CSV table of C-alpha atoms in Angstrom, one decimal:
chain,number,residue,atom,x,y,z
I,9,GLN,CA,62.7,176.0,132.9
I,10,SER,CA,64.3,177.0,129.6
I,11,ALA,CA,67.3,175.1,128.3
I,12,LEU,CA,70.5,176.9,127.5
I,13,THR,CA,71.0,177.6,123.8
I,14,GLN,CA,73.7,175.9,121.8
I,15,PRO,CA,74.2,175.7,118.1
I,16,PRO,CA,73.1,172.2,116.9
I,17,SER,CA,76.3,171.6,115.0
I,18,ALA,CA,79.9,172.8,114.6
I,19,SER,CA,82.8,171.6,112.5
I,20,GLY,CA,86.4,172.1,111.9
I,21,SER,CA,89.4,170.4,110.2
I,22,PRO,CA,92.1,168.6,112.1
I,23,GLY,CA,94.5,171.0,113.8
I,24,GLN,CA,92.0,173.9,113.7
I,25,SER,CA,90.2,175.5,116.6
I,26,VAL,CA,86.4,175.6,117.1
I,27,THR,CA,84.3,177.4,119.6
I,28,ILE,CA,80.9,176.3,120.8
I,29,SER,CA,78.6,178.9,122.4
I,30,CYS,CA,76.1,178.4,125.2
I,31,THR,CA,73.7,181.2,125.8
I,32,GLY,CA,71.6,181.5,128.9
I,33,THR,CA,70.1,184.4,130.9
I,34,SER,CA,71.0,186.6,133.8
I,35,SER,CA,69.3,184.0,136.1
I,36,ASP,CA,71.7,181.2,135.2
I,37,VAL,CA,74.9,181.6,133.1
I,38,GLY,CA,75.1,185.3,133.8
I,39,ALA,CA,74.4,184.9,137.6
I,40,TYR,CA,76.8,182.1,138.6
I,41,ASN,CA,80.3,180.8,137.7
I,42,TYR,CA,78.9,177.3,137.6
I,43,VAL,CA,79.1,176.5,133.9
I,44,SER,CA,80.2,173.0,133.0
I,45,TRP,CA,80.9,171.3,129.7
I,46,LEU,CA,80.4,167.6,128.9
I,47,GLN,CA,81.5,165.5,126.0
I,48,GLN,CA,79.6,162.5,124.9
I,49,HIS,CA,80.6,159.9,122.3
I,50,PRO,CA,77.8,157.7,120.8
I,51,GLY,CA,76.7,155.0,123.2
I,52,LYS,CA,78.9,156.3,126.0
I,53,ALA,CA,78.3,158.1,129.2
I,54,PRO,CA,79.1,161.8,129.3
I,55,LYS,CA,82.6,163.0,130.2
I,56,LEU,CA,83.3,166.1,132.2
I,57,LEU,CA,85.6,168.5,130.3
I,58,ILE,CA,85.1,171.8,132.1
I,59,TYR,CA,83.6,172.9,135.4
I,60,GLY,CA,83.4,176.3,137.1
I,61,VAL,CA,83.5,178.0,133.7
I,62,LYS,CA,87.1,177.3,133.0
I,63,GLU,CA,88.5,174.6,135.2
I,64,ARG,CA,89.6,171.3,133.8
I,65,PRO,CA,89.4,168.0,135.7
I,66,ALA,CA,92.6,166.0,135.9
I,67,GLY,CA,93.3,164.2,132.7
I,68,VAL,CA,91.5,166.6,130.4
I,69,PRO,CA,93.8,168.0,127.8
I,70,ASP,CA,94.5,171.7,127.8
I,71,ARG,CA,93.2,171.8,124.2
I,72,PHE,CA,89.8,172.2,125.9
I,73,SER,CA,89.2,175.6,127.4
I,74,GLY,CA,86.2,177.4,128.8
I,75,ALA,CA,85.2,181.0,129.1
I,76,LYS,CA,82.2,183.2,129.9
I,77,SER,CA,81.1,186.7,129.0
I,78,GLY,CA,77.8,187.9,130.4
I,79,ASN,CA,75.1,185.4,129.7
I,80,THR,CA,77.1,183.4,127.2
I,81,ALA,CA,79.6,180.7,128.0
I,82,SER,CA,81.9,179.1,125.4
I,83,LEU,CA,84.0,176.0,124.9
I,84,THR,CA,87.0,176.2,122.6
I,85,VAL,CA,88.6,173.0,121.3
I,86,SER,CA,92.1,173.8,119.9
I,87,GLY,CA,94.2,171.5,117.7
I,88,LEU,CA,91.2,169.5,116.7
I,89,GLN,CA,91.7,165.7,116.6
I,90,ALA,CA,89.5,163.0,115.1
I,91,GLU,CA,88.5,161.8,118.5
I,92,ASP,CA,87.0,165.1,119.4
I,93,GLU,CA,84.1,164.3,117.1
I,94,ALA,CA,81.3,164.0,119.7
I,95,ASP,CA,78.3,165.7,121.2
I,96,TYR,CA,79.0,168.6,123.6
I,97,TYR,CA,76.7,169.8,126.3
I,98,CYS,CA,76.9,172.9,128.5
I,99,THR,CA,75.2,173.1,131.9
I,100,SER,CA,74.6,175.8,134.4
I,101,TYR,CA,73.4,176.2,137.9
I,102,ALA,CA,70.1,178.1,137.9
I,103,GLY,CA,69.3,178.6,141.5
I,104,THR,CA,67.5,176.4,144.0
I,105,ASN,CA,64.3,176.2,142.0
I,106,ASN,CA,65.7,174.9,138.8
I,107,PHE,CA,69.1,173.8,140.1
I,108,VAL,CA,70.8,172.6,136.9
I,109,ILE,CA,69.9,173.2,133.3
I,110,PHE,CA,71.4,171.8,130.1
I,111,GLY,CA,72.0,173.1,126.7
I,112,GLY,CA,70.5,171.2,123.8
I,113,GLY,CA,73.9,169.9,122.7
I,114,THR,CA,76.2,170.6,119.8
I,115,LYS,CA,77.4,167.9,117.4
I,116,LEU,CA,81.0,168.5,116.6
I,117,THR,CA,82.2,167.1,113.3
I,118,VAL,CA,85.9,166.9,112.5
I,119,LEU,CA,86.2,167.2,108.7
J,23,GLU,CA,88.4,153.3,141.4
J,24,VAL,CA,85.0,155.2,141.5
J,25,GLN,CA,82.2,153.0,140.3
J,26,LEU,CA,78.5,153.8,139.9
J,27,VAL,CA,76.2,150.9,138.9
J,28,GLU,CA,72.6,151.6,138.1
J,29,SER,CA,69.8,149.0,138.1
J,30,GLY,CA,66.1,148.8,138.1
J,31,GLY,CA,65.2,149.9,134.6
J,32,GLY,CA,62.7,148.1,132.5
J,33,LEU,CA,59.4,148.2,130.7
J,34,VAL,CA,56.5,149.9,132.5
J,35,GLN,CA,53.1,151.0,131.3
J,36,PRO,CA,52.1,154.7,131.4
J,37,GLY,CA,51.0,155.6,134.8
J,38,GLY,CA,53.1,152.9,136.4
J,39,SER,CA,56.0,153.0,138.8
J,40,LEU,CA,59.6,152.0,138.9
J,41,ARG,CA,62.4,152.3,141.4
J,42,LEU,CA,66.0,152.8,140.1
J,43,SER,CA,69.0,152.2,142.3
J,44,CYS,CA,72.6,153.2,142.0
J,45,ALA,CA,75.3,151.3,143.9
J,46,ALA,CA,78.4,153.4,144.5
J,47,SER,CA,82.0,152.3,145.4
J,48,GLY,CA,85.5,153.6,145.4
J,49,PHE,CA,84.9,156.8,147.3
J,50,THR,CA,83.4,158.2,150.5
J,51,PHE,CA,79.8,158.1,149.4
J,52,SER,CA,78.5,160.2,152.4
J,53,ALA,CA,80.7,163.1,151.4
J,54,TYR,CA,79.1,163.8,148.0
J,55,TRP,CA,75.8,165.0,146.6
J,56,MET,CA,74.4,162.5,144.1
J,57,SER,CA,72.3,163.1,141.0
J,58,TRP,CA,70.1,161.4,138.4
J,59,VAL,CA,70.4,162.6,134.8
J,60,ARG,CA,68.4,161.1,131.9
J,61,GLN,CA,68.6,161.0,128.1
J,62,ALA,CA,65.8,160.1,125.9
J,63,PRO,CA,66.7,158.1,122.8
J,64,GLY,CA,68.5,160.3,120.3
J,65,LYS,CA,68.0,163.4,122.5
J,66,GLY,CA,70.0,165.5,124.8
J,67,LEU,CA,70.7,165.3,128.5
J,68,GLU,CA,68.4,166.4,131.2
J,69,TRP,CA,69.0,166.7,134.9
J,70,VAL,CA,66.3,165.0,136.9
J,71,ALA,CA,67.1,165.2,140.6
J,72,ASN,CA,69.8,165.5,143.2
J,73,ILE,CA,70.3,164.9,146.9
J,74,LYS,CA,72.6,166.4,149.4
J,75,GLU,CA,75.3,164.4,151.3
J,76,ASP,CA,73.1,163.8,154.3
J,77,GLY,CA,69.8,163.5,152.4
J,78,THR,CA,68.3,166.7,154.0
J,79,ASP,CA,68.1,168.7,150.7
J,80,LYS,CA,66.6,167.3,147.5
J,81,TYR,CA,65.9,169.1,144.2
J,82,TYR,CA,63.9,168.1,141.1
J,83,VAL,CA,63.3,169.3,137.6
J,84,ASP,CA,59.9,170.8,137.4
J,85,SER,CA,58.4,168.1,135.2
J,86,VAL,CA,58.9,165.3,137.8
J,87,LYS,CA,58.0,167.2,141.0
J,88,GLY,CA,55.4,165.4,143.0
J,89,ARG,CA,56.0,162.1,141.0
J,90,PHE,CA,59.6,161.2,141.5
J,91,THR,CA,61.4,160.9,144.9
J,92,ILE,CA,65.2,160.7,145.3
J,93,SER,CA,66.6,159.1,148.4
J,94,ARG,CA,69.9,157.7,149.6
J,95,ASP,CA,71.3,155.2,152.1
J,96,ASN,CA,74.7,156.2,153.2
J,97,ALA,CA,75.2,152.9,155.1
J,98,LYS,CA,74.7,151.0,151.9
J,99,ASN,CA,76.4,153.5,149.6
J,100,SER,CA,73.3,153.7,147.4
J,101,VAL,CA,71.0,156.3,145.9
J,102,SER,CA,67.6,155.6,144.5
J,103,LEU,CA,65.0,157.2,142.4
J,104,GLN,CA,61.3,156.2,142.9
J,105,MET,CA,59.4,157.1,139.8
J,106,ASN,CA,55.6,157.1,139.9
J,107,ASN,CA,52.9,157.9,137.4
J,108,LEU,CA,55.4,157.5,134.5
J,109,ARG,CA,54.8,159.1,131.1
J,110,ALA,CA,55.7,157.8,127.7
J,111,GLU,CA,58.0,160.8,127.2
J,112,GLU,CA,60.1,159.7,130.2
J,113,THR,CA,61.4,156.8,128.2
J,114,ALA,CA,65.1,157.3,128.6
J,115,LEU,CA,68.5,156.1,129.8
J,116,TYR,CA,68.8,157.1,133.4
J,117,TYR,CA,72.3,157.9,134.6
J,118,CYS,CA,73.5,158.1,138.2
J,119,ALA,CA,76.2,160.7,138.6
J,120,ARG,CA,78.4,161.8,141.5
J,121,GLY,CA,77.9,165.4,142.5
J,122,GLY,CA,75.0,167.8,142.6
J,123,GLY,CA,75.8,169.3,139.2
J,124,THR,CA,77.0,172.7,140.3
J,125,TYR,CA,80.5,171.7,139.3
J,126,GLY,CA,79.3,169.2,136.7
J,127,TRP,CA,79.6,165.5,137.2
J,128,GLU,CA,83.0,163.8,136.9
J,129,TYR,CA,81.8,160.3,137.5
J,130,TRP,CA,78.8,158.6,135.8
J,131,GLY,CA,77.3,155.1,135.7
J,132,GLN,CA,76.6,153.3,132.5
J,133,GLY,CA,72.9,154.1,132.8
J,134,THR,CA,69.7,152.0,133.1
J,135,LEU,CA,67.0,152.1,130.4
J,136,VAL,CA,63.5,152.9,131.3
J,137,THR,CA,60.8,152.3,128.7
J,138,VAL,CA,57.3,153.6,129.3
J,139,SER,CA,55.0,152.0,126.8
J,140,SER,CA,51.7,150.1,126.7
């Protein structure tokens, strides 16, 4: 199955906002509201930031927000902080044959 | 506190087998799907397999179908991944995660490293 498409890198200065895109198809992102976003710092396990396109688990700051339009989902990080520098991955449910697919990941740099 | 502790990783030759285990605690294990997700060194994340709460439904990424088997023991609060005919490109850190992945995974283990090399 094809992976979701993310930009390999993104950057922003402290306090700014940055948006990371995640493009799939009408068989995954476009078909279901089951897009999630994960944050991973080097050497650490991933952390769930967003599920169900725009829902945040308890404890995740509201600086992180998710959205979807058609076959493209997005993660916006507002008020960038140094600790936001990490890799970000999107995932989507893709039906019972492929179940879950990942994006290739985006390395976010806080300038 | 939710805890997921993987074990069973190690060095195995191409074509060999390995069985990974994940011990869960701090939640009602039998009420959740469970998943395995892997990450090759320096690469991105890849979902490998998941299993329904009662073990009746199991799903796999295409590349491991027919070689990997996920199973669970709700009495022992554990989930396992039997990996046969391993390939060099499957060298990765294998994570156990709570949930099937539809809503992401909120809880992860620390991972167990599998190295496939001669």
